[in-house]
Short mmCIF file of C-alpha atoms in Angstrom, two decimals:
data_model
loop_
_atom_site.label_atom_id
_atom_site.label_comp_id
_atom_site.label_asym_id
_atom_site.label_seq_id
_atom_site.Cartn_x
_atom_site.Cartn_y
_atom_site.Cartn_z
CA UNK I 1 19.33 -24.28 -44.36
CA UNK I 2 20.96 -20.86 -47.21
CA UNK I 3 19.58 -17.87 -46.70
CA UNK I 4 18.70 -18.18 -42.87
CA UNK I 5 20.08 -15.91 -40.38
CA UNK I 6 20.44 -15.90 -36.70
CA UNK I 7 19.85 -11.97 -35.98
CA UNK I 8 19.82 -11.39 -32.32
CA UNK I 9 16.46 -9.18 -30.69
CA UNK I 10 16.42 -7.30 -28.46
CA UNK I 11 13.55 -7.41 -26.30
CA UNK I 12 13.08 -4.95 -23.35
CA UNK I 13 10.58 -5.27 -20.78
CA UNK I 14 8.92 -2.32 -19.73
CA UNK I 15 6.25 -3.45 -16.26
CA UNK I 16 3.73 -0.80 -16.12
CA UNK I 17 4.25 2.44 -14.53
CA UNK I 18 7.84 2.17 -12.56
CA UNK I 19 9.55 4.80 -13.93
CA UNK I 20 6.74 7.00 -12.11
CA UNK I 21 7.73 9.09 -9.42
CA UNK I 22 5.76 9.58 -6.30
CA UNK I 23 5.22 12.82 -4.78
CA UNK I 24 8.18 14.71 -2.42
CA UNK I 25 7.26 12.23 1.36
CA UNK I 26 5.81 15.32 3.76
CA UNK I 27 8.13 14.05 6.69
CA UNK I 28 11.14 15.70 7.09
CA UNK I 29 11.94 13.30 9.78
CA UNK I 30 15.37 11.50 10.30
CA UNK I 31 13.76 8.74 11.72
CA UNK I 32 16.24 4.95 11.06
CA UNK I 33 14.46 3.29 7.58
CA UNK I 34 12.31 -0.17 8.99
CA UNK I 35 11.84 -3.12 7.34
CA UNK I 36 7.95 -2.72 6.07
CA UNK I 37 5.86 -0.03 6.81
CA UNK I 38 2.35 1.62 5.61
CA UNK I 39 -1.23 3.26 5.97
CA UNK I 40 -4.47 2.83 7.23
CA UNK I 41 -6.21 5.98 5.49
CA UNK I 42 -10.52 6.09 6.71
CA UNK I 43 -12.30 7.74 4.57
CA UNK I 44 -16.02 9.35 4.23
CA UNK I 45 -16.02 5.89 7.53
CA UNK I 46 -14.60 3.80 4.53
CA UNK I 47 -10.53 2.07 5.27
CA UNK I 48 -8.19 1.99 2.06
CA UNK I 49 -7.66 -1.68 0.75
CA UNK I 50 -5.71 -3.51 -2.14
CA UNK I 51 -6.21 -6.06 -3.39
CA UNK I 52 -3.36 -8.25 -3.99
CA UNK I 53 -2.48 -10.93 -7.15
CA UNK I 54 -3.43 -13.64 -4.59
CA UNK I 55 -6.92 -12.40 -5.43
CA UNK I 56 -6.51 -12.02 -0.84
CA UNK I 57 -6.55 -7.64 0.34
CA UNK I 58 -4.58 -6.32 3.23
CA UNK I 59 -3.95 -2.31 3.42
CA UNK I 60 -1.64 -0.39 1.60
CA UNK I 61 2.33 -1.08 2.25
CA UNK I 62 5.72 -2.82 1.64
CA UNK I 63 9.29 -2.85 2.21
CA UNK I 64 10.81 0.41 3.28
CA UNK I 65 14.42 1.49 1.28
CA UNK I 66 17.55 2.21 2.67
CA UNK I 67 17.84 5.70 4.09
CA UNK I 68 14.07 6.40 3.67
CA UNK I 69 11.84 7.40 7.17
CA UNK I 70 9.51 5.26 8.11
CA UNK I 71 6.90 7.70 7.30
CA UNK I 72 8.32 8.21 3.58
CA UNK I 73 7.96 4.03 3.13
CA UNK I 74 4.15 4.75 4.77
CA UNK I 75 3.97 6.68 2.48
CA UNK I 76 5.67 6.06 -1.34
CA UNK I 77 4.28 2.83 -0.73
CA UNK I 78 1.25 3.89 -0.14
CA UNK I 79 1.13 6.78 -3.55
CA UNK I 80 2.58 3.65 -5.54
CA UNK I 81 -0.08 0.40 -4.41
CA UNK I 82 -2.81 3.36 -4.77
CA UNK I 83 -2.35 6.79 -6.26
CA UNK I 84 -3.21 8.44 -3.70
CA UNK I 85 -0.76 11.39 -1.95
CA UNK I 86 -1.60 11.26 2.04
CA UNK I 87 0.26 12.18 4.70
CA UNK I 88 1.86 9.81 7.40
CA UNK I 89 0.42 11.35 11.14
CA UNK I 90 1.08 9.23 13.66
CA UNK I 91 2.14 5.79 14.69
CA UNK I 92 -0.39 3.02 15.60
CA UNK I 93 1.34 0.79 15.79
CA UNK I 94 4.83 -1.58 15.38
CA UNK I 95 4.28 -5.60 13.65
CA UNK I 96 6.02 -8.38 15.48
CA UNK I 97 7.61 -8.60 12.13
CA UNK I 98 8.66 -4.59 11.58
CA UNK I 99 5.75 -3.22 9.80
CA UNK I 100 5.04 0.07 11.08
CA UNK I 101 1.69 1.22 10.86
CA UNK I 102 0.52 5.08 10.33
CA UNK I 103 -2.93 6.66 10.78
CA UNK I 104 -2.27 8.54 7.14
CA UNK I 105 -4.72 11.62 6.46
CA UNK I 106 -5.80 11.93 2.40
CA UNK I 107 -4.98 14.69 0.42
CA UNK I 108 -7.52 17.14 -0.96
CA UNK I 109 -5.91 17.63 -4.45
CA UNK I 110 -4.67 13.72 -3.89
CA UNK I 111 -7.29 12.95 -7.26
CA UNK I 112 -8.59 9.03 -7.18
CA UNK I 113 -7.75 5.72 -7.03
CA UNK I 114 -4.95 5.27 -10.16
CA UNK I 115 -2.33 1.96 -9.11
CA UNK I 116 1.20 3.09 -9.38
CA UNK I 117 2.53 -0.29 -9.94
CA UNK I 118 -0.05 -3.02 -11.07
CA UNK I 119 2.49 -5.65 -11.52
CA UNK I 120 2.00 -5.59 -7.31
CA UNK I 121 -1.46 -4.51 -6.84
CA UNK I 122 -4.76 -5.78 -8.75
CA UNK I 123 -7.21 -3.06 -7.33
CA UNK I 124 -7.29 0.01 -4.82
CA UNK I 125 -10.78 -0.09 -2.91
CA UNK I 126 -12.53 2.13 -0.19
CA UNK I 127 -13.86 -1.23 2.16
CA UNK I 128 -16.54 -0.73 4.74
CA UNK I 129 -16.33 -0.98 8.08
CA UNK I 130 -19.32 -3.87 7.73
CA UNK I 131 -17.99 -5.87 4.84
CA UNK I 132 -15.41 -6.49 5.91
CA UNK I 133 -15.62 -10.37 6.44
CA UNK I 134 -16.42 -10.78 2.72
CA UNK I 135 -12.88 -10.62 1.31
CA UNK I 136 -10.36 -13.16 2.15
CA UNK I 137 -7.93 -10.95 3.69
CA UNK I 138 -3.84 -11.48 3.75
CA UNK I 139 -3.29 -11.58 7.77
CA UNK I 140 -7.26 -12.56 9.32
CA UNK I 141 -5.37 -10.74 12.48
CA UNK I 142 -4.33 -7.70 10.74
CA UNK I 143 -8.27 -8.31 9.93
CA UNK I 144 -9.52 -8.58 13.49
CA UNK I 145 -6.75 -5.96 14.34
CA UNK I 146 -7.68 -3.56 12.29
CA UNK I 147 -12.22 -3.78 12.81
CA UNK I 148 -11.16 -3.30 16.66
CA UNK I 149 -9.30 0.13 15.64
CA UNK I 150 -11.69 1.68 14.16
CA UNK I 151 -14.48 1.32 16.40
CA UNK I 152 -12.40 2.04 19.63
CA UNK I 153 -11.66 -0.79 20.79
CA UNK I 154 -8.65 -0.72 20.94
#
């Protein structure tokens, strides 16, 4: 075809908010990194949860980075998935799969939910304990354990 030229096209894809930087981790501990960690955050008697792309809900959390303390993993993952700044306090439970779960305190200056990594999470919201069974959970056993934990039955 006369006058037809193939011009290389470079496509640049940007994943929403991947360049966003989380607030500094409030933990100065030097614990060894873990496979994964997350936060139990309670505000006005409601639990912070995320809805994954599958439509199932869970508490915020995810993979730890090499050299990152478990508390910093929980802090960073919670921020990435909800946009909320927290301080991981006490370790609540270590699950068989290596997931470290911390009770985390919401910072007063944290603001509103603002998901930073929208390719991982569809939404984040505060869930009343009475509505636990109205949602499909990623880990049903986690739902049951959380319900017992939040009512002081653990």
